[in-house]
CSV table of C-alpha atoms in Angstrom, one decimal:
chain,number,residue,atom,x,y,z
W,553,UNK,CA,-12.1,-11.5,97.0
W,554,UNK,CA,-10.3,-14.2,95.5
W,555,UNK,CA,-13.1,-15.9,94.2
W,556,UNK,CA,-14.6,-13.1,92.9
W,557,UNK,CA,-11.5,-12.5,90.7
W,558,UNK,CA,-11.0,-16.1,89.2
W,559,UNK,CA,-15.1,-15.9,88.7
W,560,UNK,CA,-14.6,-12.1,86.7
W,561,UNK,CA,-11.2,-14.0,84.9
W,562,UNK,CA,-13.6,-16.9,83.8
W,563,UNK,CA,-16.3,-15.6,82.6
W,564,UNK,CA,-14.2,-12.9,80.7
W,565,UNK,CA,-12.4,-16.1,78.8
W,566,UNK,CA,-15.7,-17.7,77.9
W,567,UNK,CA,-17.1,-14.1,76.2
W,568,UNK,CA,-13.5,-13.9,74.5
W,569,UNK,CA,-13.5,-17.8,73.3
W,570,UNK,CA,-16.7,-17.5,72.3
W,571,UNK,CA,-16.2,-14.7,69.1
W,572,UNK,CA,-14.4,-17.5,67.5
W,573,UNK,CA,-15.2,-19.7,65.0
W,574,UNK,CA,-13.0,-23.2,64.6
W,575,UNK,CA,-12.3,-23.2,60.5
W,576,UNK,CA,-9.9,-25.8,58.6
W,577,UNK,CA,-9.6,-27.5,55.5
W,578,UNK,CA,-8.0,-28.6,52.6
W,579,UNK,CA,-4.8,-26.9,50.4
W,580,UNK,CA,-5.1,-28.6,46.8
W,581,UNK,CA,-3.2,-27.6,43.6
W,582,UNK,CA,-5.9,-27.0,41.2
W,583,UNK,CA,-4.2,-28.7,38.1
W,584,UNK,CA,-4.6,-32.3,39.6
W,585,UNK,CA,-5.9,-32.5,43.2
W,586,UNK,CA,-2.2,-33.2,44.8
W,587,UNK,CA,-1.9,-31.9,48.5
W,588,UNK,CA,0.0,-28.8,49.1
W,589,UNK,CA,2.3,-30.7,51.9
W,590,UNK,CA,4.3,-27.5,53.2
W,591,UNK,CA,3.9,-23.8,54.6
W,592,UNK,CA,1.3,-22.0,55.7
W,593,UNK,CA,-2.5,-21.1,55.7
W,594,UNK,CA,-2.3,-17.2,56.6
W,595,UNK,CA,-6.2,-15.3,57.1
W,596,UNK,CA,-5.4,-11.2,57.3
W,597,UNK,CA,-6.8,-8.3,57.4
W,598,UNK,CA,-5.1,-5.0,57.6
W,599,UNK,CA,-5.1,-5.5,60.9
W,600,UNK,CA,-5.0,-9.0,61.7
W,601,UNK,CA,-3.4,-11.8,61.2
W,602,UNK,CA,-3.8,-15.9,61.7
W,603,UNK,CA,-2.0,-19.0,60.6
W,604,UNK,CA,-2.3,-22.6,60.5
W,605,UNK,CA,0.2,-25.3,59.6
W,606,UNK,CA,-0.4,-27.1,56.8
W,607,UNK,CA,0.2,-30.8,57.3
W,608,UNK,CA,1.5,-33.6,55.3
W,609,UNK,CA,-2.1,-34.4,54.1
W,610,UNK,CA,-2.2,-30.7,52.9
W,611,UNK,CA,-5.4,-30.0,55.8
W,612,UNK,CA,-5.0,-26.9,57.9
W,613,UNK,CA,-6.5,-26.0,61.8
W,614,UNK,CA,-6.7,-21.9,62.1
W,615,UNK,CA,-5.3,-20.6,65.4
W,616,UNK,CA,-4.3,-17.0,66.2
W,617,UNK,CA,-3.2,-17.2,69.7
W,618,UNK,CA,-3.5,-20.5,70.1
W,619,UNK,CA,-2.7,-23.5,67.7
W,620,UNK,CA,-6.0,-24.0,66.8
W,621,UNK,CA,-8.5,-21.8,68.5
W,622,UNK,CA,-10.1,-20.4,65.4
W,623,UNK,CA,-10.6,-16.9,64.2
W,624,UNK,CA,-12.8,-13.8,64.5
W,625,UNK,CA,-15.5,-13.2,62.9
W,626,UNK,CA,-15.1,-11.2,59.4
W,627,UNK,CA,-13.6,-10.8,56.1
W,628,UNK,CA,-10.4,-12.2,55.4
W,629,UNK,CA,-7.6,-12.1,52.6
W,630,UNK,CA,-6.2,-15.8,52.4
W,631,UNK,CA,-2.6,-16.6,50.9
W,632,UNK,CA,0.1,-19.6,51.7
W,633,UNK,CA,3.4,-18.6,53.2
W,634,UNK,CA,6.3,-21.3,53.0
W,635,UNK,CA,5.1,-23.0,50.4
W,636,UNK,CA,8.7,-23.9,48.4
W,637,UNK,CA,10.8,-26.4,47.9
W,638,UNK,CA,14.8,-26.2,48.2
W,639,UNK,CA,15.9,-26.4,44.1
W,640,UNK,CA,19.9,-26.1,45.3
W,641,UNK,CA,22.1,-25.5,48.4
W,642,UNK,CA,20.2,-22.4,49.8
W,643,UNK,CA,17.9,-22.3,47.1
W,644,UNK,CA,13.9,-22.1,47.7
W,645,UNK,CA,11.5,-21.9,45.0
W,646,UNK,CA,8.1,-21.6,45.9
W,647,UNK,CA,6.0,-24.6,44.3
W,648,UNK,CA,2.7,-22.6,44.1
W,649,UNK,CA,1.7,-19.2,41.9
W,650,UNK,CA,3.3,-16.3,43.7
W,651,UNK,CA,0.2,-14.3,43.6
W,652,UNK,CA,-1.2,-16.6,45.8
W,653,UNK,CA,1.9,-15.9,48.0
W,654,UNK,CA,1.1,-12.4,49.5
W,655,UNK,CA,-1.2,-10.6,51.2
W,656,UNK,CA,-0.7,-7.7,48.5
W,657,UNK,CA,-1.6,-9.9,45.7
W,658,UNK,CA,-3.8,-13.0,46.7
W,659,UNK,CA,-7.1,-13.4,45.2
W,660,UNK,CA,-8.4,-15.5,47.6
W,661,UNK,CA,-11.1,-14.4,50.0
W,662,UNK,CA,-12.9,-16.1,53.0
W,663,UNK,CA,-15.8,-15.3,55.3
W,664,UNK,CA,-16.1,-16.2,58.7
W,665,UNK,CA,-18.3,-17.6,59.6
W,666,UNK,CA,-17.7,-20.1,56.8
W,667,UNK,CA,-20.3,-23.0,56.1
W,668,UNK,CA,-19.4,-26.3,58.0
W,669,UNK,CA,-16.2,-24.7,59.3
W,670,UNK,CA,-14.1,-25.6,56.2
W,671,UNK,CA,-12.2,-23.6,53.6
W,672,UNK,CA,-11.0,-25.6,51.6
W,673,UNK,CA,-8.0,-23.9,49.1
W,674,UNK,CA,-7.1,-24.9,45.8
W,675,UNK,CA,-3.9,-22.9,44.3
W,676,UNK,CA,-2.3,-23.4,41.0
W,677,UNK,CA,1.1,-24.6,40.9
W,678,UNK,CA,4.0,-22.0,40.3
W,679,UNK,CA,4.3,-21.8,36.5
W,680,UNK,CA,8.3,-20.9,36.4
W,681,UNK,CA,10.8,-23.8,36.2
């Protein structure tokens, strides 16, 4: 009985692990190729919701229960959460263009599958002093 459990358990992981796809990539500022070096890469739907870290390098790995287990298949809205620097003593101020901030206002869309597994992001940078 045992065996048949963990066996039903196992094969129920693989069929869940396998509806994901691994996707990563790049976050850029558009106005001259510099890495976005903080925050983080959010894909949602109204629904759903995934994030990845972005590094020092400015790459990303998508996870949504895991670190970096991938996502669903589908349409998602893509915006960068975290993505600010501190101006003054409690004082962020986000270093890309807010509409690519929220979920409400990004224009940014992604497919997933994706081709090669990469979305790559380029964002300009946040036009207020």
């Amino acid at each position: 009985m045992k065996k048949a459990a963990a066996l039903i358990l196992g094969l129920l992981c693989l069929v869940g692990c396998s509806d994901k796809m691994q996707l990563g990539g790049t976050v850029t500022f558009e106005e001259d190729g510099a890495s976005v070096t903080v925050g983080n890469v959010i894909f949602a739907t109204s629904t759903y919701e995934a994030s990845g870290i972005i590094g020092s390098d400015g790459k990303y790995v998508m996870g949504s229960i895991d670190v970096a287990d991938g996502l669903p298949q589908g349409s998602y809205k893509v915006y960068i959460s975290g993505a600010a620097e501190e101006v003054a003593p409690g004082r962020m101020r986000s270093l890309i263009d807010p509409k690519f901030a929220s979920f409400a206002s990004t224009p940014l869309t992604c497919e997933i599958p994706a081709p090669n597994n990469t979305f790559d992001i380029k964002v300009p940078k946040n036009p207020s002093p």
